[in-house]
Amino acid sequence: MVIDSYTTPGTERETALSAGELLKAMDRAGVERAVIAPQDREIAVRHAEGNDRILKLASASGGRFIPACSVSPWRGEEGLRLLREASRCGAKMLVLAPMLQGFIPTDEIADPLLKLAGELRMPVYVHTGPHSAGGPTQGVLMAEAHPGTNFILGHCGSTDHAWDMPVILQRNRLPNVWYEASLVRPWAVPGYLKAAGSSRIIFGTAMPRNDMEFELAQLRRLLPEEEHPDVYGGNLARLLGEGA
Amino acid sequence: MIDCHTHWGRAWTERDGLDPRRWLEPLTAHGVQRAMVMPEEGLLDAGRIGRDNDRVAAVCARSDGRMIPCCTVNLWMREEAARETRRCLGDLGMRGIKFHPWLQGGSVSSPLMDEVCELAAEYGVPVLFHDGTPPFCLPSQMALLARRHPGVQIVLGHSGLFEHWREAIAALKGTPNLWGCLCGPHVAAMREIVRQCDLSRLLWGTDHGYGLADVYQYRFPLMDTLRLSDAARQAIFDDNPARLLRGPASASKIR
């Protein structure tokens, strides 16, 4: 089963994508299930609204969408309440986007939220990239400080942290960290897989920022699905507590 | 078709010496006639800049005109940087100057960058940048440089990459001598760049040569997902690069 670990059916700007369009793209690409996450405005400020929208889309999808939620660490106690509520309603993953939400991953402001995500057994997807709030090395320190919480480093820092990633994968591997490959150039993924092992790499497309069919075809060319079923869905399913 | 963002990387020298034939094979296979070729080792090691510039010039000289050589210099080398720029553009006939400011540790806003731009104007060649990553590689930094040097064509080598593409759009819109190379942003960002920016200053590139992989198998179908009009494809893949290499940009807009 192929599971896309990160998509954004939304209504605004580059994430304007209806649930129907996403399902059609999944059918075309041969993706059975996809994690759906709130769009940027919902990740930045409209958390309850975004979580509610995503949960509704998931509940109407016949199990094909796996809902993620987002809460800014700056919401404090109110944020913890929002996360508990989202979890109670079925959210399976917490999305943090440090650049968008205005915090450095190692900042103690995020500690209560990360601790609670661990208690709720909800993996935390952290967007990483070439900016000062969300580098993959920051993600490692964040995960190190929260051994009871599972983390997915989204995008593996994408392009300009390509020098950090081999060191992280070889020397700073943590039992509570997985590595998601959307926005990583496809030819870099086999090297990451070799360094981290097949149980740690997770396929994702970041649709609609990327084209799902294209991204999957590119990765399949370099990492045949039949040889790496865990990358294409098994690892994520286990992480979400759904078996594989 | 001209690929505006390639490198002659160390891996190629180690395997092929100064022979460009295998480097050119994927270009031929994918119908790319020419490429702007930038150094790699010289970006990583300031002590090897002269040698790497010589190497790029020598490899390109063996390509029957298909590889267009670009040089690099390191701004921390001060007077030597200006001398090396003159040597490359004058003696070696190189046709562009490449900077990777975060790798090279130098600010786009350095006074020496202004000196290099004056030399670029004198020789009529573009200055190309890695962009999309703070603190030294922001599109806005390159826009202000371009505005200080309106006679020089400045190229955003990645059009802002994944995080700074909206900044690249703003920079491109307000700076008539700034060009954007579609080599790096995701599909949704490239669509928006094409929709909002002056099409006559958009280019295309692949980063071919940084490693040994055939990146055209990725870059070409990626561009296909944009579903560009024939006129836009002609502009981005052919006409704009040719005009960039000829000299100052025309202001014509293609829609």
Short mmCIF file of C-alpha atoms in Angstrom, two decimals:
data_model
loop_
_atom_site.label_atom_id
_atom_site.label_comp_id
_atom_site.label_asym_id
_atom_site.label_seq_id
_atom_site.Cartn_x
_atom_site.Cartn_y
_atom_site.Cartn_z
CA MET A 1 0.00 0.00 0.00
CA VAL A 2 1.35 3.40 -0.98
CA ILE A 3 0.67 6.15 1.55
CA ASP A 4 1.57 9.74 0.76
CA SER A 5 2.75 11.18 4.05
CA TYR A 6 1.99 14.81 3.33
CA THR A 7 -0.60 16.56 1.19
CA THR A 8 -2.52 19.81 1.61
CA PRO A 9 -6.04 19.93 0.23
CA GLY A 10 -6.77 23.61 0.69
CA THR A 11 -8.56 26.63 -0.66
CA GLU A 12 -5.82 29.25 -0.95
CA ARG A 13 -2.93 30.15 -3.19
CA GLU A 14 -0.64 27.27 -4.12
CA THR A 15 -2.57 24.81 -1.95
CA ALA A 16 -5.90 25.32 -3.68
CA LEU A 17 -6.92 21.67 -4.16
CA SER A 18 -10.27 20.03 -3.56
CA ALA A 19 -10.67 16.66 -1.89
CA GLY A 20 -12.03 15.29 -5.15
CA GLU A 21 -9.01 16.49 -7.09
CA LEU A 22 -6.69 14.95 -4.52
CA LEU A 23 -8.51 11.61 -4.70
CA LYS A 24 -8.28 11.65 -8.50
CA ALA A 25 -4.54 12.37 -8.30
CA MET A 26 -4.14 9.50 -5.83
CA ASP A 27 -5.99 7.16 -8.18
CA ARG A 28 -3.84 8.21 -11.11
CA ALA A 29 -0.63 7.76 -9.16
CA GLY A 30 -1.61 4.52 -7.43
CA VAL A 31 -1.66 6.01 -3.95
CA GLU A 32 -4.12 4.31 -1.65
CA ARG A 33 -4.04 6.71 1.29
CA ALA A 34 -2.69 10.15 2.05
CA VAL A 35 -2.10 12.24 5.13
CA ILE A 36 -3.93 15.53 4.71
CA ALA A 37 -2.74 18.61 6.58
CA PRO A 38 -4.12 22.12 7.14
CA GLN A 39 -3.08 24.88 4.75
CA ASP A 40 -0.67 27.69 5.62
CA ARG A 41 -3.11 30.18 7.16
CA GLU A 42 -4.54 27.40 9.29
CA ILE A 43 -1.09 26.33 10.42
CA ALA A 44 -0.15 29.93 11.20
CA VAL A 45 -3.26 31.29 12.92
CA ARG A 46 -6.57 29.52 12.30
CA HIS A 47 -5.83 26.25 14.03
CA ALA A 48 -9.28 25.19 15.19
CA GLU A 49 -10.81 26.09 11.84
CA GLY A 50 -8.14 24.19 9.94
CA ASN A 51 -8.24 21.11 12.14
CA ASP A 52 -12.00 20.97 11.86
CA ARG A 53 -11.89 21.28 8.06
CA ILE A 54 -9.30 18.54 7.71
CA LEU A 55 -11.14 16.18 10.08
CA LYS A 56 -14.34 16.64 8.09
CA LEU A 57 -12.56 15.90 4.79
CA ALA A 58 -11.04 12.77 6.30
CA SER A 59 -14.29 11.48 7.72
CA ALA A 60 -15.91 11.81 4.29
CA SER A 61 -13.10 10.03 2.46
CA GLY A 62 -13.92 6.41 3.29
CA GLY A 63 -10.61 6.02 5.09
CA ARG A 64 -8.41 7.24 2.27
CA PHE A 65 -7.39 10.45 4.00
CA ILE A 66 -5.47 10.38 7.28
CA PRO A 67 -6.07 13.65 9.11
CA ALA A 68 -3.24 15.72 10.57
CA CYS A 69 -3.78 18.75 12.75
CA SER A 70 -1.75 21.81 13.65
CA VAL A 71 -1.45 24.07 16.68
CA SER A 72 1.05 26.84 17.23
CA PRO A 73 3.20 26.44 20.32
CA TRP A 74 2.45 30.10 21.05
CA ARG A 75 -1.15 29.16 21.90
CA GLY A 76 0.01 27.82 25.28
CA GLU A 77 -2.70 26.14 27.39
CA GLU A 78 -5.32 26.89 24.75
CA GLY A 79 -3.13 25.09 22.21
CA LEU A 80 -2.95 22.01 24.42
CA ARG A 81 -6.72 21.98 24.61
CA LEU A 82 -6.93 22.26 20.80
CA LEU A 83 -4.52 19.36 20.36
CA ARG A 84 -6.46 17.14 22.79
CA GLU A 85 -9.66 18.00 20.94
CA ALA A 86 -8.17 17.23 17.53
CA SER A 87 -6.81 13.93 18.79
CA ARG A 88 -10.16 13.01 20.32
CA CYS A 89 -11.83 13.70 16.95
CA GLY A 90 -9.38 11.47 15.08
CA ALA A 91 -6.32 13.53 14.12
CA LYS A 92 -3.32 11.21 13.74
CA MET A 93 -0.42 13.59 13.38
CA LEU A 94 0.62 17.02 14.66
CA VAL A 95 2.14 19.32 12.04
CA LEU A 96 4.54 22.05 13.11
CA ALA A 97 5.99 24.57 10.66
CA PRO A 98 8.52 26.55 12.70
CA MET A 99 9.11 29.23 10.06
CA LEU A 100 5.41 29.78 9.55
CA GLN A 101 4.60 29.64 13.25
CA GLY A 102 7.51 31.75 14.40
CA PHE A 103 9.56 29.60 16.72
CA ILE A 104 12.90 27.84 16.74
CA PRO A 105 12.36 24.08 17.19
CA THR A 106 14.60 23.97 20.25
CA ASP A 107 12.65 26.75 21.99
CA GLU A 108 11.07 25.64 25.29
CA ILE A 109 7.86 27.33 24.15
CA ALA A 110 7.11 24.13 22.22
CA ASP A 111 7.86 21.73 25.11
CA PRO A 112 4.33 21.32 26.52
CA LEU A 113 2.87 20.69 23.07
CA LEU A 114 5.55 18.14 22.18
CA LYS A 115 5.12 16.36 25.50
CA LEU A 116 1.38 16.15 25.00
CA ALA A 117 1.80 14.85 21.43
CA GLY A 118 3.90 12.05 22.89
CA GLU A 119 1.25 11.25 25.51
CA LEU A 120 -1.38 11.15 22.78
CA ARG A 121 0.90 8.89 20.69
CA MET A 122 0.67 11.37 17.89
CA PRO A 123 3.82 11.72 15.73
CA VAL A 124 4.98 15.28 15.13
CA TYR A 125 5.73 16.25 11.54
CA VAL A 126 8.19 19.16 11.56
CA HIS A 127 8.69 21.12 8.36
CA THR A 128 12.41 21.66 7.79
CA GLY A 129 14.19 23.71 5.18
CA PRO A 130 16.84 26.26 4.38
CA HIS A 131 15.79 28.83 6.92
CA SER A 132 16.92 29.61 10.44
CA ALA A 133 13.72 28.28 12.03
CA GLY A 134 13.49 24.65 11.01
CA GLY A 135 16.90 23.30 10.03
CA PRO A 136 17.14 19.51 10.38
CA THR A 137 19.85 19.79 13.04
CA GLN A 138 17.39 21.81 15.14
CA GLY A 139 14.91 19.01 14.61
CA VAL A 140 17.42 16.52 15.99
CA LEU A 141 17.90 18.53 19.18
CA MET A 142 14.16 18.91 19.49
CA ALA A 143 13.66 15.15 19.22
CA GLU A 144 16.55 14.48 21.59
CA ALA A 145 14.84 16.59 24.24
CA HIS A 146 11.57 14.67 23.81
CA PRO A 147 12.40 10.96 23.71
CA GLY A 148 8.79 10.06 24.44
CA THR A 149 7.53 11.71 21.27
CA ASN A 150 8.00 10.48 17.70
CA PHE A 151 9.11 12.99 15.05
CA ILE A 152 9.11 13.10 11.27
CA LEU A 153 11.61 15.55 9.79
CA GLY A 154 9.64 16.79 6.80
CA HIS A 155 11.67 17.41 3.62
CA CYS A 156 14.99 16.45 5.27
CA GLY A 157 15.98 20.12 5.09
CA SER A 158 15.31 19.94 1.31
CA THR A 159 18.25 21.08 -0.81
CA ASP A 160 20.65 23.23 1.15
CA HIS A 161 20.90 20.97 4.17
CA ALA A 162 22.05 18.07 2.02
CA TRP A 163 25.38 18.23 3.82
CA ASP A 164 23.78 18.02 7.25
CA MET A 165 21.64 15.02 6.45
CA PRO A 166 24.33 12.34 5.96
CA VAL A 167 25.84 13.28 9.34
CA ILE A 168 22.44 13.26 10.99
CA LEU A 169 21.56 9.94 9.41
CA GLN A 170 24.86 8.26 10.23
CA ARG A 171 25.94 9.85 13.51
CA ASN A 172 22.88 11.41 15.14
CA ARG A 173 20.18 8.87 14.48
CA LEU A 174 17.55 8.75 17.18
CA PRO A 175 15.01 5.99 17.82
CA ASN A 176 12.20 8.54 17.76
CA VAL A 177 12.98 10.23 14.42
CA TRP A 178 11.89 9.37 10.87
CA TYR A 179 12.80 11.24 7.70
CA GLU A 180 10.28 12.34 5.08
CA ALA A 181 11.41 12.81 1.49
CA SER A 182 9.09 15.33 -0.16
CA LEU A 183 11.04 18.25 -1.69
CA VAL A 184 14.23 16.18 -1.52
CA ARG A 185 15.72 15.78 -4.99
CA PRO A 186 14.95 12.18 -5.97
CA TRP A 187 18.56 11.24 -6.64
CA ALA A 188 19.46 12.13 -3.05
CA VAL A 189 16.93 9.73 -1.52
CA PRO A 190 18.79 6.43 -2.18
CA GLY A 191 21.80 7.82 -0.32
CA TYR A 192 19.64 8.82 2.64
CA LEU A 193 18.07 5.38 2.60
CA LYS A 194 21.46 3.70 2.64
CA ALA A 195 22.56 5.84 5.57
CA ALA A 196 19.40 5.63 7.65
CA GLY A 197 18.10 2.19 6.74
CA SER A 198 14.82 1.42 5.05
CA SER A 199 12.84 1.53 8.29
CA ARG A 200 13.39 5.29 8.68
CA ILE A 201 12.62 6.90 5.32
CA ILE A 202 9.06 7.95 4.51
CA PHE A 203 7.69 8.82 1.09
CA GLY A 204 5.70 12.04 0.62
CA THR A 205 4.88 14.43 -2.21
CA ALA A 206 3.78 17.74 -0.64
CA MET A 207 0.94 17.76 -3.19
CA PRO A 208 -0.22 20.22 -4.54
CA ARG A 209 3.07 22.07 -4.24
CA ASN A 210 4.42 19.12 -6.17
CA ASP A 211 2.70 16.89 -8.71
CA MET A 212 1.93 13.56 -7.03
CA GLU A 213 2.13 11.38 -10.12
CA PHE A 214 5.41 12.95 -11.22
CA GLU A 215 7.07 12.73 -7.80
CA LEU A 216 6.06 9.14 -7.29
CA ALA A 217 7.24 8.15 -10.76
CA GLN A 218 10.60 9.80 -10.14
CA LEU A 219 11.13 8.04 -6.84
CA ARG A 220 9.92 4.68 -8.14
CA ARG A 221 12.52 4.94 -10.91
CA LEU A 222 15.29 5.10 -8.32
CA LEU A 223 13.72 3.11 -5.48
CA PRO A 224 11.49 0.34 -6.83
CA GLU A 225 8.36 0.09 -4.72
CA GLU A 226 8.48 -3.70 -4.51
CA GLU A 227 11.97 -3.53 -2.99
CA HIS A 228 11.11 -0.76 -0.52
CA PRO A 229 7.51 -1.21 0.61
CA ASP A 230 8.31 0.30 4.01
CA VAL A 231 9.40 3.59 2.44
CA TYR A 232 6.19 3.86 0.43
CA GLY A 233 3.82 3.23 3.30
CA GLY A 234 4.89 0.61 5.80
CA ASN A 235 6.95 2.89 7.99
CA LEU A 236 4.27 5.54 8.19
CA ALA A 237 1.51 3.01 8.87
CA ARG A 238 3.47 1.59 11.79
CA LEU A 239 4.27 5.05 13.08
CA LEU A 240 0.59 5.94 13.03
CA GLY A 241 -0.19 2.74 14.88
CA GLU A 242 -2.01 1.20 11.97
CA GLY A 243 0.23 -1.78 11.31
CA ALA A 244 1.52 -2.46 7.83
CA MET B 1 17.78 24.91 -26.12
CA ILE B 2 20.22 26.33 -23.57
CA ASP B 3 20.60 25.04 -20.01
CA CYS B 4 21.50 28.10 -17.93
CA HIS B 5 22.60 26.34 -14.76
CA THR B 6 25.18 23.57 -14.94
CA HIS B 7 28.51 22.82 -13.30
CA TRP B 8 31.71 21.06 -14.16
CA GLY B 9 32.06 19.16 -10.89
CA ARG B 10 34.97 17.39 -9.29
CA ALA B 11 33.45 14.00 -9.97
CA TRP B 12 33.71 14.64 -13.70
CA THR B 13 37.35 15.72 -13.53
CA GLU B 14 38.22 12.68 -11.45
CA ARG B 15 36.53 10.36 -13.94
CA ASP B 16 37.01 12.08 -17.30
CA GLY B 17 39.90 14.51 -16.90
CA LEU B 18 39.21 17.38 -19.29
CA ASP B 19 37.12 15.37 -21.70
CA PRO B 20 33.55 16.74 -21.92
CA ARG B 21 32.04 13.98 -24.06
CA ARG B 22 30.34 12.03 -21.29
CA TRP B 23 29.18 15.25 -19.61
CA LEU B 24 27.53 16.22 -22.91
CA GLU B 25 25.83 12.86 -23.47
CA PRO B 26 22.68 13.60 -21.43
CA LEU B 27 22.37 17.01 -23.09
CA THR B 28 22.48 15.37 -26.51
CA ALA B 29 20.04 12.68 -25.43
CA HIS B 30 17.54 15.28 -24.26
CA GLY B 31 17.99 17.75 -27.13
CA VAL B 32 19.86 20.43 -25.21
CA GLN B 33 22.25 22.20 -27.53
CA ARG B 34 24.24 24.42 -25.16
CA ALA B 35 24.82 25.02 -21.48
CA MET B 36 26.29 27.68 -19.26
CA VAL B 37 28.93 25.81 -17.27
CA MET B 38 30.02 26.99 -13.86
CA PRO B 39 32.76 25.70 -11.60
CA GLU B 40 32.14 23.56 -8.54
CA GLU B 41 35.49 23.06 -6.85
CA GLY B 42 36.25 26.76 -7.03
CA LEU B 43 33.04 27.50 -5.15
CA LEU B 44 34.06 25.14 -2.37
CA ASP B 45 37.75 25.95 -2.05
CA ALA B 46 39.03 29.49 -2.56
CA GLY B 47 42.58 28.18 -2.92
CA ARG B 48 41.64 26.27 -6.04
CA ILE B 49 39.72 28.96 -7.86
CA GLY B 50 42.34 29.74 -10.49
CA ARG B 51 42.90 26.09 -11.25
CA ASP B 52 39.18 25.37 -11.45
CA ASN B 53 38.52 28.34 -13.70
CA ASP B 54 41.32 27.09 -15.99
CA ARG B 55 39.76 23.64 -15.94
CA VAL B 56 36.26 24.88 -16.82
CA ALA B 57 37.68 27.00 -19.65
CA ALA B 58 39.70 24.05 -20.98
CA VAL B 59 36.81 21.59 -20.87
CA CYS B 60 34.45 24.03 -22.55
CA ALA B 61 37.04 24.73 -25.26
CA ARG B 62 36.78 21.06 -26.24
CA SER B 63 33.01 21.09 -26.62
CA ASP B 64 32.59 22.62 -30.09
CA GLY B 65 30.94 25.66 -28.56
CA ARG B 66 28.25 23.73 -26.68
CA MET B 67 29.61 24.52 -23.22
CA ILE B 68 29.73 28.20 -22.35
CA PRO B 69 32.34 28.77 -19.63
CA CYS B 70 31.63 30.82 -16.52
CA CYS B 71 34.16 31.58 -13.82
CA THR B 72 34.05 32.29 -10.12
CA VAL B 73 36.14 34.40 -7.77
CA ASN B 74 36.16 34.76 -4.00
CA LEU B 75 35.51 38.24 -2.67
CA TRP B 76 37.76 37.68 0.34
CA MET B 77 40.69 37.54 -2.08
CA ARG B 78 40.20 41.28 -2.64
CA GLU B 79 42.52 42.65 -5.38
CA GLU B 80 43.26 39.13 -6.50
CA ALA B 81 39.55 38.60 -7.12
CA ALA B 82 39.44 41.53 -9.51
CA ARG B 83 42.61 40.31 -11.25
CA GLU B 84 41.18 36.80 -11.57
CA THR B 85 37.93 38.20 -12.98
CA ARG B 86 39.86 40.12 -15.64
CA ARG B 87 41.98 37.07 -16.45
CA CYS B 88 38.93 34.85 -16.85
CA LEU B 89 36.81 37.25 -18.87
CA GLY B 90 39.67 38.74 -20.88
CA ASP B 91 42.37 36.08 -21.35
CA LEU B 92 40.21 32.96 -21.07
CA GLY B 93 37.11 34.40 -22.76
CA MET B 94 34.71 33.14 -20.11
CA ARG B 95 31.12 34.36 -20.53
CA GLY B 96 29.68 34.71 -17.02
CA ILE B 97 30.60 34.99 -13.35
CA LYS B 98 29.08 32.67 -10.78
CA PHE B 99 28.77 33.23 -7.03
CA HIS B 100 27.49 30.90 -4.37
CA PRO B 101 27.62 33.39 -1.50
CA TRP B 102 26.85 31.05 1.38
CA LEU B 103 29.35 28.47 0.22
CA GLN B 104 31.92 31.14 -0.48
CA GLY B 105 31.26 33.08 2.70
CA GLY B 106 30.88 36.48 1.09
CA SER B 107 28.05 38.99 1.13
CA VAL B 108 26.27 40.07 -2.02
CA SER B 109 26.37 43.57 -0.53
CA SER B 110 30.16 43.64 -0.25
CA PRO B 111 31.88 46.60 -2.01
CA LEU B 112 33.99 44.07 -3.87
CA MET B 113 30.85 42.61 -5.39
CA ASP B 114 30.23 46.06 -6.85
CA GLU B 115 33.72 46.01 -8.37
CA VAL B 116 33.06 42.62 -9.94
CA CYS B 117 29.77 43.92 -11.36
CA GLU B 118 31.61 46.83 -12.92
CA LEU B 119 33.91 44.32 -14.63
CA ALA B 120 30.88 42.30 -15.72
CA ALA B 121 29.48 45.45 -17.32
CA GLU B 122 32.78 46.14 -19.02
CA TYR B 123 32.90 42.66 -20.55
CA GLY B 124 29.13 42.42 -21.13
CA VAL B 125 28.63 39.19 -19.21
CA PRO B 126 25.95 38.17 -16.69
CA VAL B 127 26.54 37.52 -13.01
CA LEU B 128 24.81 34.37 -11.75
CA PHE B 129 23.98 33.52 -8.15
CA HIS B 130 22.90 30.65 -6.04
CA ASP B 131 19.83 32.01 -4.27
CA GLY B 132 17.05 30.93 -1.96
CA THR B 133 18.97 30.50 1.29
CA PRO B 134 19.71 33.05 4.01
CA PRO B 135 21.72 34.86 5.15
CA PHE B 136 23.83 35.50 2.04
CA CYS B 137 21.62 34.25 -0.78
CA LEU B 138 18.32 36.08 -0.64
CA PRO B 139 16.68 37.22 -3.90
CA SER B 140 16.19 40.65 -2.34
CA GLN B 141 19.95 40.99 -1.80
CA MET B 142 20.50 40.27 -5.47
CA ALA B 143 17.71 42.66 -6.49
CA LEU B 144 19.39 45.53 -4.67
CA LEU B 145 22.71 44.61 -6.26
CA ALA B 146 21.05 44.60 -9.68
CA ARG B 147 19.55 48.02 -9.00
CA ARG B 148 22.99 49.36 -8.11
CA HIS B 149 24.22 48.01 -11.46
CA PRO B 150 21.44 48.51 -13.99
CA GLY B 151 23.78 47.73 -16.88
CA VAL B 152 24.58 44.25 -15.60
CA GLN B 153 22.33 41.23 -16.03
CA ILE B 154 21.99 39.44 -12.69
CA VAL B 155 20.56 35.91 -12.56
CA LEU B 156 18.79 34.24 -9.63
CA GLY B 157 20.10 30.74 -10.23
CA HIS B 158 17.23 29.07 -8.34
CA SER B 159 14.43 31.69 -8.37
CA GLY B 160 14.17 31.53 -4.60
CA LEU B 161 14.09 27.73 -4.20
CA PHE B 162 11.35 26.36 -1.90
CA GLU B 163 11.11 29.09 0.72
CA HIS B 164 11.98 32.37 -0.98
CA TRP B 165 10.18 32.11 -4.31
CA ARG B 166 7.63 34.74 -3.37
CA GLU B 167 10.55 37.02 -2.56
CA ALA B 168 12.02 36.13 -5.95
CA ILE B 169 8.77 37.17 -7.64
CA ALA B 170 8.84 40.54 -5.88
CA ALA B 171 12.52 40.97 -6.75
CA LEU B 172 12.00 40.07 -10.40
CA LYS B 173 8.97 42.33 -10.79
CA GLY B 174 10.77 45.39 -9.51
CA THR B 175 14.15 44.92 -11.15
CA PRO B 176 14.36 44.96 -14.95
CA ASN B 177 17.91 43.58 -15.12
CA LEU B 178 17.21 40.67 -12.78
CA TRP B 179 16.54 37.23 -14.33
CA GLY B 180 15.05 34.11 -12.78
CA CYS B 181 16.27 30.61 -13.59
CA LEU B 182 13.64 27.90 -13.12
CA CYS B 183 15.94 25.47 -11.39
CA GLY B 184 14.79 24.58 -7.94
CA PRO B 185 11.33 25.77 -6.87
CA HIS B 186 8.48 23.31 -6.66
CA VAL B 187 5.85 23.10 -9.39
CA ALA B 188 3.32 25.38 -7.71
CA ALA B 189 5.98 28.06 -7.21
CA MET B 190 7.18 27.84 -10.81
CA ARG B 191 3.62 28.21 -12.05
CA GLU B 192 3.26 31.36 -10.02
CA ILE B 193 6.62 32.74 -11.17
CA VAL B 194 5.63 32.17 -14.80
CA ARG B 195 2.21 33.72 -14.19
CA GLN B 196 3.44 36.84 -12.43
CA CYS B 197 6.87 37.65 -13.82
CA ASP B 198 8.15 39.10 -17.06
CA LEU B 199 8.48 36.01 -19.22
CA SER B 200 11.31 37.56 -21.20
CA ARG B 201 13.57 37.30 -18.14
CA LEU B 202 12.91 33.71 -17.17
CA LEU B 203 15.45 30.99 -17.88
CA TRP B 204 15.72 27.28 -17.29
CA GLY B 205 18.46 25.20 -15.72
CA THR B 206 19.20 21.80 -14.23
CA ASP B 207 22.29 21.90 -11.98
CA HIS B 208 23.64 19.15 -14.25
CA GLY B 209 27.23 18.28 -13.39
CA TYR B 210 27.11 18.86 -9.65
CA GLY B 211 27.10 15.08 -9.41
CA LEU B 212 27.15 12.32 -12.00
CA ALA B 213 23.38 11.66 -12.06
CA ASP B 214 21.34 12.35 -15.22
CA VAL B 215 19.19 15.12 -13.77
CA TYR B 216 17.47 15.79 -17.10
CA GLN B 217 15.29 12.74 -16.46
CA TYR B 218 13.86 14.74 -13.57
CA ARG B 219 14.05 18.34 -14.79
CA PHE B 220 12.41 17.88 -18.19
CA PRO B 221 9.25 16.08 -17.04
CA LEU B 222 9.09 18.50 -14.12
CA MET B 223 8.90 21.39 -16.58
CA ASP B 224 6.29 19.46 -18.58
CA THR B 225 3.99 19.51 -15.56
CA LEU B 226 3.82 23.31 -15.95
CA ARG B 227 2.07 22.92 -19.31
CA LEU B 228 3.72 26.03 -20.71
CA SER B 229 2.47 27.55 -23.94
CA ASP B 230 4.68 27.04 -26.98
CA ALA B 231 5.64 30.73 -26.85
CA ALA B 232 6.62 30.46 -23.20
CA ARG B 233 8.69 27.34 -23.81
CA GLN B 234 10.42 29.01 -26.72
CA ALA B 235 11.19 32.03 -24.57
CA ILE B 236 12.40 30.18 -21.48
CA PHE B 237 14.36 27.38 -23.13
CA ASP B 238 15.75 29.19 -26.19
CA ASP B 239 15.24 32.88 -26.77
CA ASN B 240 15.86 34.31 -23.30
CA PRO B 241 19.13 32.44 -22.69
CA ALA B 242 20.37 33.45 -26.13
CA ARG B 243 19.53 37.09 -25.40
CA LEU B 244 21.15 36.91 -21.97
CA LEU B 245 24.35 35.66 -23.56
CA ARG B 246 24.26 38.35 -26.23
CA GLY B 247 24.13 41.20 -23.72
CA PRO B 248 21.67 43.58 -22.07
CA ALA B 249 18.06 42.45 -21.96
CA SER B 250 15.37 43.86 -24.14
CA ALA B 251 12.27 45.03 -22.29
CA SER B 252 9.86 43.14 -24.50
CA LYS B 253 7.26 41.04 -22.75
CA ILE B 254 5.90 37.79 -24.07
CA ARG B 255 2.49 36.61 -22.99
#
